[in-house]
Each structure stands twice: as C-alpha cells, then as structure tokens.
Coordinates of C-alpha atoms in Angstrom, one line a residue:
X1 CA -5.2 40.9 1.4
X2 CA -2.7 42.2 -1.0
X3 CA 0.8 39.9 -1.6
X4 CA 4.1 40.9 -3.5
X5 CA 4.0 39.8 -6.9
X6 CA 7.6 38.7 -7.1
X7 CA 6.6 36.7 -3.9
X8 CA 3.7 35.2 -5.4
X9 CA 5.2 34.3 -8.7
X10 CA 8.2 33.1 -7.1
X11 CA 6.2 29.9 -4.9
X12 CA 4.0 29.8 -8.0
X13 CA 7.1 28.8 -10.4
X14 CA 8.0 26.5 -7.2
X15 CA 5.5 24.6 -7.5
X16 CA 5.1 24.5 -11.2
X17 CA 8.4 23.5 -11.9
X18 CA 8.2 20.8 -8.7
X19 CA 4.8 19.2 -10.3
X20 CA 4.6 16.7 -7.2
X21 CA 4.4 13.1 -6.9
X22 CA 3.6 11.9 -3.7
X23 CA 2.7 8.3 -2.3
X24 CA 1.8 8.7 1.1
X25 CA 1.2 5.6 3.5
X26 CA -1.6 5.4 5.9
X27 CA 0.3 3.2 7.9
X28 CA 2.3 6.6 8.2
X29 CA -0.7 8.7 8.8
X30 CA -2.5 6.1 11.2
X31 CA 0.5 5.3 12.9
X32 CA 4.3 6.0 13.7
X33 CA 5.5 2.5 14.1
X34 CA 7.2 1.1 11.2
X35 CA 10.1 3.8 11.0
X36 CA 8.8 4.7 8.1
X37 CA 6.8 8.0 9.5
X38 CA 8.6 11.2 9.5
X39 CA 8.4 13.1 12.7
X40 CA 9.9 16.3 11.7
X41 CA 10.0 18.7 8.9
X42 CA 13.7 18.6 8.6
X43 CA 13.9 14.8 8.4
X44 CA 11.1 14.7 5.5
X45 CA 13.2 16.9 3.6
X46 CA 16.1 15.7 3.0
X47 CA 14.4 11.7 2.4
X48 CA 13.2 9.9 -0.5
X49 CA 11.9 7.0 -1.7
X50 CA 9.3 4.5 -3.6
X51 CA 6.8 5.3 -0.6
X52 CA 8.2 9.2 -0.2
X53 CA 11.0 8.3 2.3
X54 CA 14.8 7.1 1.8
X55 CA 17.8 8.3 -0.2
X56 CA 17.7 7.4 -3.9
X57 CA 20.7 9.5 -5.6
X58 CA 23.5 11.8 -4.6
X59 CA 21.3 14.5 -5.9
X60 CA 20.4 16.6 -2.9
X61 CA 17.1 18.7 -1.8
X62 CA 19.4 22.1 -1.9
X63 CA 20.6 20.8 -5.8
X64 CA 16.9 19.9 -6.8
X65 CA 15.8 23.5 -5.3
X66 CA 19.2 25.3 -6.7
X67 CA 18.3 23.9 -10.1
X68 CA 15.2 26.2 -10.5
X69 CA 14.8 29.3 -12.6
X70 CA 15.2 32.4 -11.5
X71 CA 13.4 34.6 -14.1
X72 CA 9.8 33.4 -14.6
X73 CA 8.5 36.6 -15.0
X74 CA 7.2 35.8 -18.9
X75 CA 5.6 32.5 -18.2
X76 CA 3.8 33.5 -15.0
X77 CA 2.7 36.8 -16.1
X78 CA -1.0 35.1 -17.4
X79 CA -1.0 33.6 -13.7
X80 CA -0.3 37.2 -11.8
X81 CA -2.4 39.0 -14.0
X82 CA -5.3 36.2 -13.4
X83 CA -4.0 37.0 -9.6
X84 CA -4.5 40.8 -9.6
X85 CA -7.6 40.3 -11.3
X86 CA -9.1 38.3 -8.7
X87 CA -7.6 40.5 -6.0
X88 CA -8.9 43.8 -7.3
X89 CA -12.3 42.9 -9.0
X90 CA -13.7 40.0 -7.5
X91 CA -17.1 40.6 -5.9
X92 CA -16.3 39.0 -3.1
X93 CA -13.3 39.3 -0.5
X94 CA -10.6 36.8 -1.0
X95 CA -7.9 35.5 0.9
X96 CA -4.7 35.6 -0.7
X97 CA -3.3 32.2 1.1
X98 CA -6.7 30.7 -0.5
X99 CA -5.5 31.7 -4.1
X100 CA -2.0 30.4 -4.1
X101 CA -2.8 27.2 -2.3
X102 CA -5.6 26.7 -4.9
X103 CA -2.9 27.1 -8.1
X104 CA -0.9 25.0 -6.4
X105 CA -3.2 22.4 -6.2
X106 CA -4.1 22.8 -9.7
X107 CA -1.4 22.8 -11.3
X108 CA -0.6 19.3 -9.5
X109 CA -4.2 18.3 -10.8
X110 CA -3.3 18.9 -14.3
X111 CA -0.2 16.1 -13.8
X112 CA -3.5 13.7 -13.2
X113 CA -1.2 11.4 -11.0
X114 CA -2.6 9.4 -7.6
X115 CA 0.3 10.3 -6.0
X116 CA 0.3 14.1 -6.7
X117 CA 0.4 15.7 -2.9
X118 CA 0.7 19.3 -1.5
X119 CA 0.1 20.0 2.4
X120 CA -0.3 23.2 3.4
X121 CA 1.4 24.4 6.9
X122 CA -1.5 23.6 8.9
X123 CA -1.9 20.3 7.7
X124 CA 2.0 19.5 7.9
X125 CA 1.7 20.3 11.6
X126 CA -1.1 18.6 12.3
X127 CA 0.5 15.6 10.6
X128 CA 3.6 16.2 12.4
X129 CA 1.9 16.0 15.9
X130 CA 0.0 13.3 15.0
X131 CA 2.0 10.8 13.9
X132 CA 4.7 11.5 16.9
X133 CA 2.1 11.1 19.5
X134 CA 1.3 7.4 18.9
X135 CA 2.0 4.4 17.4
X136 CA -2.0 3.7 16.7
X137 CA -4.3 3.3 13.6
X138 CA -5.9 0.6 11.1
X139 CA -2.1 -0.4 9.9
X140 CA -2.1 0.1 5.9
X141 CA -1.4 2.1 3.1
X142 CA -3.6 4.1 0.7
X143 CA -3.3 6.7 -2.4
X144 CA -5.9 8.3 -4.4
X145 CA -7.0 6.8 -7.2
X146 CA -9.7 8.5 -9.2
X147 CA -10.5 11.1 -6.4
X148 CA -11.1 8.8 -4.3
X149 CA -9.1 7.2 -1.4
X150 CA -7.7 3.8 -2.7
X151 CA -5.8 1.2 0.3
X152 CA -2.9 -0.2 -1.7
X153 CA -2.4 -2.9 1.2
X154 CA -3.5 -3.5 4.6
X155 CA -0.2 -4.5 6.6
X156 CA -0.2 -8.5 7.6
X157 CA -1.8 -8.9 11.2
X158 CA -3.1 -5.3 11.5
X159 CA -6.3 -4.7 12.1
X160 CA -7.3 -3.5 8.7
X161 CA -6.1 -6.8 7.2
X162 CA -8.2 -8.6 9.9
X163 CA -11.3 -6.4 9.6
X164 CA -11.2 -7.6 6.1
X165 CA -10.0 -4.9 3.6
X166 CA -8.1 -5.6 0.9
X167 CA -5.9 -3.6 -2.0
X168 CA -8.1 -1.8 -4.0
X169 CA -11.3 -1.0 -2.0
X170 CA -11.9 2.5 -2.1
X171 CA -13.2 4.0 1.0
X172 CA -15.9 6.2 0.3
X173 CA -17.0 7.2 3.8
X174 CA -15.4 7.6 7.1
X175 CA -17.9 7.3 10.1
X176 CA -20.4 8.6 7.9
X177 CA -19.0 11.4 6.0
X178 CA -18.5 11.5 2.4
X179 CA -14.5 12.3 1.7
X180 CA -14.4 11.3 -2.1
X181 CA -14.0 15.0 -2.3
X182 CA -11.3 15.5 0.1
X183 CA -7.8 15.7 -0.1
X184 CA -5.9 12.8 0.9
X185 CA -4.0 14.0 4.0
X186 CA -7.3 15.0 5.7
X187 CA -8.8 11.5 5.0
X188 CA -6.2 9.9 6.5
X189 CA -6.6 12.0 9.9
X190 CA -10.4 10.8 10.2
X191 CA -9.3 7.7 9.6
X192 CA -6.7 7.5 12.6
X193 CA -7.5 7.3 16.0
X194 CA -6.8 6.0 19.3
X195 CA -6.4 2.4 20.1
X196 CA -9.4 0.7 21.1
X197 CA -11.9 3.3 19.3
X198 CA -13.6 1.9 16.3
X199 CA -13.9 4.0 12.8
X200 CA -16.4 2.8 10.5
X201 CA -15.3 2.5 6.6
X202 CA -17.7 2.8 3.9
X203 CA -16.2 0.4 0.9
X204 CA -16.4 0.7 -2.8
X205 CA -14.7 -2.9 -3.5
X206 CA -14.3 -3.5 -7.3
X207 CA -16.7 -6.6 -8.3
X208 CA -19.1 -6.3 -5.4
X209 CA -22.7 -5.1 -6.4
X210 CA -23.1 -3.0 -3.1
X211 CA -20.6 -1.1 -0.9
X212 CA -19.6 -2.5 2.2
X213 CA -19.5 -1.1 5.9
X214 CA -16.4 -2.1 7.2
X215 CA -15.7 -1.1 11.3
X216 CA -11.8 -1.3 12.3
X217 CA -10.9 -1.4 15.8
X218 CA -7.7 0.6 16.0
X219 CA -4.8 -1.1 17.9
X220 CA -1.2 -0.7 17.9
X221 CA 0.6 -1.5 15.0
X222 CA 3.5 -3.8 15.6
X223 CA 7.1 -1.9 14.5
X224 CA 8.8 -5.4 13.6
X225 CA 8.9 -5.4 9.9
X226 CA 10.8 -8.9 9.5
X227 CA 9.8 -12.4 10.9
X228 CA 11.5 -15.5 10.7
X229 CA 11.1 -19.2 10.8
X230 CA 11.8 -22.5 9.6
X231 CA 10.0 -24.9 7.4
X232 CA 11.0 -29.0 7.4
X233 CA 10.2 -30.1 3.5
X234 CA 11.0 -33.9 2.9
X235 CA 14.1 -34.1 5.0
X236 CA 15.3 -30.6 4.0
X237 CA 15.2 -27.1 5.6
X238 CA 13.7 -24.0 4.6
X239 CA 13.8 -20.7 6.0
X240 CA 11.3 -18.2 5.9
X241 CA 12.0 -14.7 6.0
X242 CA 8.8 -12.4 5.4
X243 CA 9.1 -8.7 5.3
X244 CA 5.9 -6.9 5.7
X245 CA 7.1 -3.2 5.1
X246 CA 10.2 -1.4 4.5
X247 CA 11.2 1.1 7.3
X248 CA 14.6 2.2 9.3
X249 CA 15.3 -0.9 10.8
X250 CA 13.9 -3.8 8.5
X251 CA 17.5 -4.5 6.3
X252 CA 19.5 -4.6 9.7
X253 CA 16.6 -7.3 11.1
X254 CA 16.8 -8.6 7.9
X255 CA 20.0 -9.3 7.9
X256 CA 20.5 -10.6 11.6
X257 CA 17.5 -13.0 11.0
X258 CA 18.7 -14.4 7.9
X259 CA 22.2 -14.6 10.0
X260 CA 20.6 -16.7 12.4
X261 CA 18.9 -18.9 9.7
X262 CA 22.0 -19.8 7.7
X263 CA 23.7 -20.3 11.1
X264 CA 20.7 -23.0 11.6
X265 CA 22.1 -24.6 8.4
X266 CA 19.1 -24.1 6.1
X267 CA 18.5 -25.3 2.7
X268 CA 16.6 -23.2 0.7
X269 CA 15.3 -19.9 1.7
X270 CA 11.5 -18.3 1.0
X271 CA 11.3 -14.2 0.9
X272 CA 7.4 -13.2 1.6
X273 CA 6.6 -10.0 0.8
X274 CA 2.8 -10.5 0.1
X275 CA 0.9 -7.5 1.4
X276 CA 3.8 -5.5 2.1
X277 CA 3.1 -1.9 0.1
X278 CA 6.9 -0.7 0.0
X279 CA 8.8 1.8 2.0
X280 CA 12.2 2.7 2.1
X281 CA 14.4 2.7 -1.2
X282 CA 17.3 2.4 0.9
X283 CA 16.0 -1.0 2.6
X284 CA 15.3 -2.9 -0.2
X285 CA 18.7 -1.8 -1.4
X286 CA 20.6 -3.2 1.5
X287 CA 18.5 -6.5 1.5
X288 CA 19.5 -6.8 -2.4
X289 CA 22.7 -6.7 -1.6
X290 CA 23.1 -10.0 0.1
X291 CA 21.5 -11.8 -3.3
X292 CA 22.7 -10.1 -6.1
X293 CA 26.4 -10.2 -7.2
X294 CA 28.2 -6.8 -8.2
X295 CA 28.4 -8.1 -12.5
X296 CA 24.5 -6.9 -12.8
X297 CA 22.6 -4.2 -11.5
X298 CA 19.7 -4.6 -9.2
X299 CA 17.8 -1.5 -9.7
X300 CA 18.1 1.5 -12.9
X301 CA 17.2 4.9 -11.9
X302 CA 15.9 6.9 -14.2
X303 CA 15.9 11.2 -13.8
X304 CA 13.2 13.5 -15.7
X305 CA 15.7 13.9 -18.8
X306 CA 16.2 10.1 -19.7
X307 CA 19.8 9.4 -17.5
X308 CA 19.8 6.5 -15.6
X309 CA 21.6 5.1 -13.0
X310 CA 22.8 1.7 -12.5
X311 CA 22.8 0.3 -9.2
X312 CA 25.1 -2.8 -8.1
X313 CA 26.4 -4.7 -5.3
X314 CA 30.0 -5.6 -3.8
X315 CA 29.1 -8.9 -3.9
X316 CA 31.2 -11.5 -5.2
X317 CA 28.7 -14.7 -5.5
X318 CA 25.2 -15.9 -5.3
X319 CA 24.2 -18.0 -2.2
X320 CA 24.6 -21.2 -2.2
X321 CA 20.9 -22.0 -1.8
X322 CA 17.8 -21.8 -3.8
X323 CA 15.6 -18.9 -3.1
X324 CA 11.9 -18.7 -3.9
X325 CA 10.3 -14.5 -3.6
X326 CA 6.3 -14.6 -2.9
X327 CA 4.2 -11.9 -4.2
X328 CA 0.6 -10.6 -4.5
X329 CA -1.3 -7.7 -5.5
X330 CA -0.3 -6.2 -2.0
X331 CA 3.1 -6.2 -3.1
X332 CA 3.9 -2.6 -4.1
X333 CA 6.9 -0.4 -4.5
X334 CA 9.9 -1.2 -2.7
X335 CA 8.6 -5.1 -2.7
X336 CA 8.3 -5.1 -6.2
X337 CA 12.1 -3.6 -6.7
X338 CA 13.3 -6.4 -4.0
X339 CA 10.9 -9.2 -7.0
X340 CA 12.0 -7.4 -10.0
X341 CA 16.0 -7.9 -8.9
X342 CA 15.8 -11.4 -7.5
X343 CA 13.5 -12.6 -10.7
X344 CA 16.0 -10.4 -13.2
X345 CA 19.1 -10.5 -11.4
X346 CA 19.0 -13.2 -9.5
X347 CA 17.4 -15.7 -11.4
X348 CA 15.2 -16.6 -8.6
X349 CA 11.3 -17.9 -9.0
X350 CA 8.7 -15.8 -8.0
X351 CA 5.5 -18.0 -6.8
X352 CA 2.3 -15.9 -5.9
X353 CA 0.0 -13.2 -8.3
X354 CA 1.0 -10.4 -10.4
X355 CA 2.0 -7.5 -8.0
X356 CA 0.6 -3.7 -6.8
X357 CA 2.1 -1.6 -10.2
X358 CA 4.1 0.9 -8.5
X359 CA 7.3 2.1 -10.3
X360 CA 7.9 5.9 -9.1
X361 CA 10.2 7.1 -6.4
X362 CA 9.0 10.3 -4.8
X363 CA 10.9 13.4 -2.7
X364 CA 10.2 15.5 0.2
X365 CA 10.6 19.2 -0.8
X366 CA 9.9 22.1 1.4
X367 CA 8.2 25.5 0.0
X368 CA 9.7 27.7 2.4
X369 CA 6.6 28.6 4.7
X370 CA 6.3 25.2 6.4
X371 CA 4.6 23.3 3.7
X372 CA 5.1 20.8 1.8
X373 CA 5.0 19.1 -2.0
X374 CA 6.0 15.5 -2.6
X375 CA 6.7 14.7 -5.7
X376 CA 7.8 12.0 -8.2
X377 CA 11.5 12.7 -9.3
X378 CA 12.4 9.4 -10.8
X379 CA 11.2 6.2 -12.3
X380 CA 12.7 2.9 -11.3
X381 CA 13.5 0.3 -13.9
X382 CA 14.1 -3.6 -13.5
X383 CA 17.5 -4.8 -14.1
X384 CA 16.4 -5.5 -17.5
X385 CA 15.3 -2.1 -18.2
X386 CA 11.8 -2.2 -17.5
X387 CA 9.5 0.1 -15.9
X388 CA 6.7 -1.8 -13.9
X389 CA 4.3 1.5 -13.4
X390 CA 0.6 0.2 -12.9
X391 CA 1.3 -2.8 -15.3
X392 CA 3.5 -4.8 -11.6
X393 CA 5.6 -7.8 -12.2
X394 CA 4.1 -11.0 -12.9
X395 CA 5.0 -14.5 -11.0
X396 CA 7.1 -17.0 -12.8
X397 CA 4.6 -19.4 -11.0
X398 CA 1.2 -18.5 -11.0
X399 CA -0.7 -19.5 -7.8
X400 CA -3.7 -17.9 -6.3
X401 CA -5.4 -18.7 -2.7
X402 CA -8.5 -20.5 -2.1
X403 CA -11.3 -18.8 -3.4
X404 CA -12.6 -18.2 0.6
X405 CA -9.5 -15.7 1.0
X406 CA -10.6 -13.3 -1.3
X407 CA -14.8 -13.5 0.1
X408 CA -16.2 -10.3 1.3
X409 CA -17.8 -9.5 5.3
X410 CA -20.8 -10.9 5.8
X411 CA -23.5 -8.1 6.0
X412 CA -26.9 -8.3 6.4
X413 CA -29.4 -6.7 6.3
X414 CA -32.5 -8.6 5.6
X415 CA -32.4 -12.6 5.7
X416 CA -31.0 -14.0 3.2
X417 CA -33.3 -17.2 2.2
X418 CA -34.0 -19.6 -0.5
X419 CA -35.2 -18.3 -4.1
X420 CA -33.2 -14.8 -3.6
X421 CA -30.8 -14.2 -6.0
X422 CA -27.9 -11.8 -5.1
X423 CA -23.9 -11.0 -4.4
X424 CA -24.1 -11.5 -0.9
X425 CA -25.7 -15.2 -1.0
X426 CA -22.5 -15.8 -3.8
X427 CA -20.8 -14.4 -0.9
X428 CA -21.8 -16.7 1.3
X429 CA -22.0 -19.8 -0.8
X430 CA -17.9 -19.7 -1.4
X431 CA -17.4 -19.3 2.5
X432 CA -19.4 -22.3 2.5
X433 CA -17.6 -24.2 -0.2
X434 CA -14.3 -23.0 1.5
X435 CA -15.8 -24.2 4.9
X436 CA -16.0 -27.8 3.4
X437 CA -20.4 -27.3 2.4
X438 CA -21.6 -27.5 -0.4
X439 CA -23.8 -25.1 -1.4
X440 CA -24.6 -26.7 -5.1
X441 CA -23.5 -23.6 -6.8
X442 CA -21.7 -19.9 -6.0
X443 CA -23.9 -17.8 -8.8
X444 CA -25.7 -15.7 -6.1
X445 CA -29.3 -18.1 -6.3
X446 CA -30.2 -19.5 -3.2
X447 CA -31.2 -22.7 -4.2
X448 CA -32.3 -25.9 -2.2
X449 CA -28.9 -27.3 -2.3
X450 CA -27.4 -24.1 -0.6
X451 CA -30.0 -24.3 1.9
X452 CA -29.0 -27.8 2.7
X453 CA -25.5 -26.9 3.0
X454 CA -26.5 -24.0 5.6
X455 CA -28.9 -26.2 7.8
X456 CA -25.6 -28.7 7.9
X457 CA -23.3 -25.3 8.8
X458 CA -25.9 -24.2 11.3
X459 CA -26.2 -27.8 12.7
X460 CA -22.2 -28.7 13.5
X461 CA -22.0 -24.9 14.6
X462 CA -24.9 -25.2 17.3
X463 CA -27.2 -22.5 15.8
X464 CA -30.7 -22.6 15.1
X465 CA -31.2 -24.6 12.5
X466 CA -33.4 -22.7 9.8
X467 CA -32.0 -22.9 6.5
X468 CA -31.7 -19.1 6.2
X469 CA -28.7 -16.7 6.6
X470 CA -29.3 -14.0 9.5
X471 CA -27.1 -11.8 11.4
X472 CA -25.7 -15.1 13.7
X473 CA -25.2 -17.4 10.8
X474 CA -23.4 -14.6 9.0
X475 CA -21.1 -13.9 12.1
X476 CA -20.4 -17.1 12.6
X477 CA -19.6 -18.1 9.1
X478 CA -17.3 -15.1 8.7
X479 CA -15.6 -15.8 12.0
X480 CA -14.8 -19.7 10.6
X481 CA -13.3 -18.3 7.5
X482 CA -11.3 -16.0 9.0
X483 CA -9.9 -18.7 11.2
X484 CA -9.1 -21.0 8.8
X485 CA -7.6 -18.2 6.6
X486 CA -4.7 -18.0 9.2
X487 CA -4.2 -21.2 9.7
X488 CA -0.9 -21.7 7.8
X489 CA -1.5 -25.1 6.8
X490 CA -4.1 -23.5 3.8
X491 CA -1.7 -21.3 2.6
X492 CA -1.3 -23.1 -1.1
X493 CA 1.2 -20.1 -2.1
X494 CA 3.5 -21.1 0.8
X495 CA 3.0 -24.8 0.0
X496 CA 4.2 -23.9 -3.6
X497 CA 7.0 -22.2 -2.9
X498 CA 8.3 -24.2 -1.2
X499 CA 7.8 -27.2 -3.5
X500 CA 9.3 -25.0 -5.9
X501 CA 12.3 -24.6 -3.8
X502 CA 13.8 -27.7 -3.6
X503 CA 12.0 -29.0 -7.4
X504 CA 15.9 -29.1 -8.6

C-alpha cells in the first residue's frame, strides 16, 4: 500500500505539467480500418495530430518529456502531504494505484477541455488488443462534451451514418446502461463489437423533445478514405474527389486519383469533405501541397508560449482549374485545415455549412508504466492567422440540404393520429413534405390535411390505408427517406458546387 514519495510526486508533476488534450476517434476505438488506429504503444508515441495521430513539428516525444522539471518538490508538497494523509489516516484501506490515477484525472478535469484523456495500463491494453483484432464497429468519431459522450461525425456509408446519427447527438446509453458518467475510452469499448451484432444507442439529439433509441448493426468499415469520379456540367468536366477521413494512405490515394482525373482532362475539380471528422496532420499537409503555392503558408502552428510556425509548399503555381471545397458541420479538424488553406490560401469557394470547430492538435505521451495521456500541445491557425476552435469556418456559399436530410428515426411508440400535437408527428410531417405529400403544415399538430397526405403515402406504398402513423407506416416512411437521401441527384450542395465551379 505504501509508494515512494519521490516516485509519486515525480508522475504527479508528469502529469500536471502534461495537462492532456486528447481527441480520440471512435472510428479508432470501433474499428482499425482507416490507418488512423494505433496498434502499438511505441507507434502512439512518437505521433501526433488534429485527431491525436501524425507528426506536427520537429519537436520530439523525448524533447517534450526532457523539457520537464526536475525539482517539484515545493509545488507538490500540498499534494504528498494530502497523499500521506490519505495513506496513514483514512478509515478505510486504499489502493495506492487508485490515488494517483484519481489526481491525474483531476488535474486534467480542472483544464475542463472535451478532449482531455488519460488511460490507465489496463485500458491502453485493452485498447491495444482491440483495435488490432478487427476492422469492425459503427464507423465514427466521438469526444466528450459536457460529460457526456458527443459523435463529432459518423463516417459516409458506415453504418452509424445509415442508422441515422448525426454530429452532435450525445449518446446517453449503450444497450441499456447509463455511461454519462464514464470515461470516454470505456464507452467506446461497449460501443464496439463484432460485425453483424447490433448495439442499441440511447440519443440525446439537440432540438428533439425526447431521446431517441438508435440500434447500429456493426459491419466492417471500409479503409478507402478517397473516392473519385466525374461529373458532365454543360459540356464541361468536373472531377470529384471526396475524402472521408484522414489516415496513412489517404494523401498517396489522393494523389493517384486526382492523377488519374487530370489525365482524364477535367475542368474544374470539387473536394468533399462533408462528414469527414479529421485525422492525420500529416495528410492534409501532403494534399495541401498540390493547391497551394510556396509564397503563402497553408497552416500556422502555434506552441504553448505564443511561437508559431509557418508552414508552406514547394509549389510553384496554382492549378489551372477552378476548385470548389464542400463542407458541413461533420467537417472537423484535419478537414477544416485542408477548408481554411484552400478558402485563405488558395482563394478557392467553399459551398456547404459552417464546419465541426476543431482547432487543437494533440500528442501521444507515455507515463512510463504503460499508460497513457494525450494531450493538446498546439493550436492551429488559418493562413490568415486565425484560430477556428469551436467557432469552425464558415462557407463562402451558404447551402443547406433538403430539410428531409436532417429528419430524425421514426419511433413509435403509440399511434400517432389526428388532433395530437408533438415532435415526432413534426417529424414525420417533413419526411412527408420531403417525400413529395403535403402534410399542410410541419408544427407537430396532426391536422386533417396531414392525415390526407398519410392516407395518399399509405395508398401509393400499398399499406393499410388508415390515416394514422403506426409502426409499418413509420418504417416505411423512414426507409423512403433514406433512399432518396442517397440518391445523388438531391444532393443540392453538390449541384451548387458545381454550378459554382464553372460560374466564371
């Protein structure tokens, strides 16, 4: 029970002078397939990035650790008598692992930052083992916000995104059991699984009256990060690059595909990175370099005591095409330094909605014993200078999606019928609207026009026709939203940047 006081007060000043700033992906927790999970505890160290991962500076993990005091005797002494205290007169045994891990934790509490993370050995190994044995989960990333676990963005075409969460529900309950209260890393592991087992998410969704049950089927989540095609706009060309995260590979795929595009003659060229939460510093660096010449930086760095560092290209010229960057509220981190650069930079439009907010790069530092603290050891800036940190970067064009792309699952629980009044029937009335019915109003009352407008629904759809919403009508309506959400054709952000493209 009893622990060296250097000892202690040496990983105490550790971790106070390390604070800890961590953004940890679930994509990385739920799965291994982007490139952007780390599978050992040598390669998390030595990484860094807007997402935790990915070289930022020539500053190394042995500089960062070399640069810490020696003699913290003075400051710590409140903290080792508080220890010895503890040790020697509390009524009850403790557990001397349990004390340090708790001061640990809060001191990183007191920082009051979402991204603040600390995982104990066990944890890390369990973490470890988990995400090198698969490539399966719910494909998207989350922080904690408030205590509570917060998705940032589900990854396009995982099974979150199809299950219908969206950046910033907060999931309150994981197959039933509370985990407001618990740390971040554990919610992540009860929120993984194996592929083809379903987890059931309790959703606090900002707007919405009543939380949500949300179940997920867990599948394998693709590693391609980069997708390509070609758009015909009258008579002219457009490529289409989107980029839905930032691991390993993406800038090399990047670069290949938009290789194979030029070589296809193209006119303009369209970056989507809606719905991708970040990743790799490094990546978005490399991609960067193909658009912005070497006369202006593309991203500032910016250390703890105020010094920054510029960061530019080789490049000689701009491309000799228009280029249009899409963005969204899913666009976090290393997506918003690849917007900020082409908007400031570049000079390029960006067509889409104000972005995540995400303007910390974080570290991987080890504490000796197997554990590990992530923590936030720079800001980055625009080109311009500014820091984007929960304010994100708004579009030059403002564009949102049809109102049906932002309705919520269809739940119920009791039939919904005319002369009720509440969120759900709203709910319902814009899928309608969306589905080409109208409903006569979207205010929540269940009036004889919205009945109408379900009886046609339930008619052309071969249901019962009642005029009331159960369980079948719900499914069905939710199921016709969703597939009219992915056709491409409704995409009105797409159709505007690329209309904006070729405008000159």
């Amino acid at each position: 029970m009893n622990l060296k006081r250097r000892y202690l007060a040496a990983l105490l000043v550790f971790s106070m002078i390390l604070g800890g700033v961590a953004t940890y992906t679930a994509v990385q927790f739920l799965q291994a397939g982007t490139g952007q999970a780390q599978t050992n505890q040598e390669e998390s160290n030595k990484q860094a990035s807007t997402d935790g991962e990915g070289q930022t500076s020539d500053e190394s993990v042995g500089d960062i650790l070399d640069g810490l005091k020696e003699n913290n005797d003075g400051e710590l002494s409140k903290v080792d008598k508080a220890y010895s205290l503890i040790q020697e007169k509390y009524v009850k045994d403790t557990e001397s692992k349990e004390l340090i891990e708790g001061a640990i934790q809060g001191m990183l509490d007191t920082l009051e930052d979402p991204y603040s993370t600390y995982m104990d050995k066990e944890t890390m190994e369990q973490f470890n083992n988990s995400i090198s044995s698969s490539f399966e989960g719910i494909g998207t990333e989350v922080s904690m916000v408030d205590g509570r676990v917060t998705i940032v963005s589900p990854f396009k075409g995982s099974p979150a995104e199809e299950a219908g969460l969206k950046p910033k529900d907060q999931i309150v309950s994981v197959d039933g059991e509370n985990i407001e209260d618990m740390d971040l890393y554990d919610a992540v592991l009860k929120i993984r699984g194996e592929k083809g087992t379903t987890v059931s998410l309790e959703i606090d969704r900002p707007g919405v009256e009543e939380n949500l049950t949300i179940d997920v089927k867990r599948d394998t989540i693709p590693i391609e990060t980069v997708y390509s095609e070609t758009k015909e706009v009258n008579g002219k060309k457009a490529g289409v690059l989107e980029v839905t995260s930032f691991s390993e590979n993406t800038a090399a795929d990047f670069d290949k595909k938009l290789k194979e595009l030029e070589e296809k003659n193209i006119d303009g060229l369209v970056i989507d990175v809606r719905g991708n939460p970040g990743g790799l510093f490094t990546a978005a660096q490399d991609i960067l370099e193909n658009f912005i010449p070497k006369d202006t930086p593309y991203v500032q760095i910016e250390n703890s005591d105020g010094e920054k560092k510029r960061y530019v290209s080789n490049l000689e010229e701009k491309k000799g095409y228009p280029i249009v960057v899409l963005i969204d509220e899913g666009s976090a981190s290393a997506s918003e330094i690849l917007a900020g650069a082409m908007k400031e930079a570049g000079g390029y439009e960006l067509v889409g909605t104000k972005s995540f907010g995400k303007g910390t790069v974080q570290q991987a530092l080890p504490m000796g014993d197997g554990s590990n603290l992530k923590l936030t050891i720079y800001k980055w800036l625009t080109p311009d200078g500014n820091w984007i940190h929960e304010e994100g970067i708004k579009p030059t064009k403002k564009v949102e999606l049809p109102e049906y792309y932002y309705t919520n699952p269809v739940q119920i629980d009791k039939t919904l019928e005319y002369d009720m009044n509440n969120d759900k029937i709203a709910n319902v009335q814009k899928m309608l609207e969306g589905l080409g019915y109208d409903s006569g109003r979207k205010d929540g009352y269940f009036s004889k026009e919205t009945q109408a407008a379900v009886e046609q629904f339930q008619k052309e759809n071969d249901l019962k026709v009642t005029g009331t919403i159960n369980e079948e009508t719900g499914n069905k309506l939710q199921s016709s939203v969703v597939t009219k959400v992915q056709n491409k054709e409704n995409d009105t952000q797409m159709k505007k940047a690329l209309d904006v493209l070729f405008s000159k």
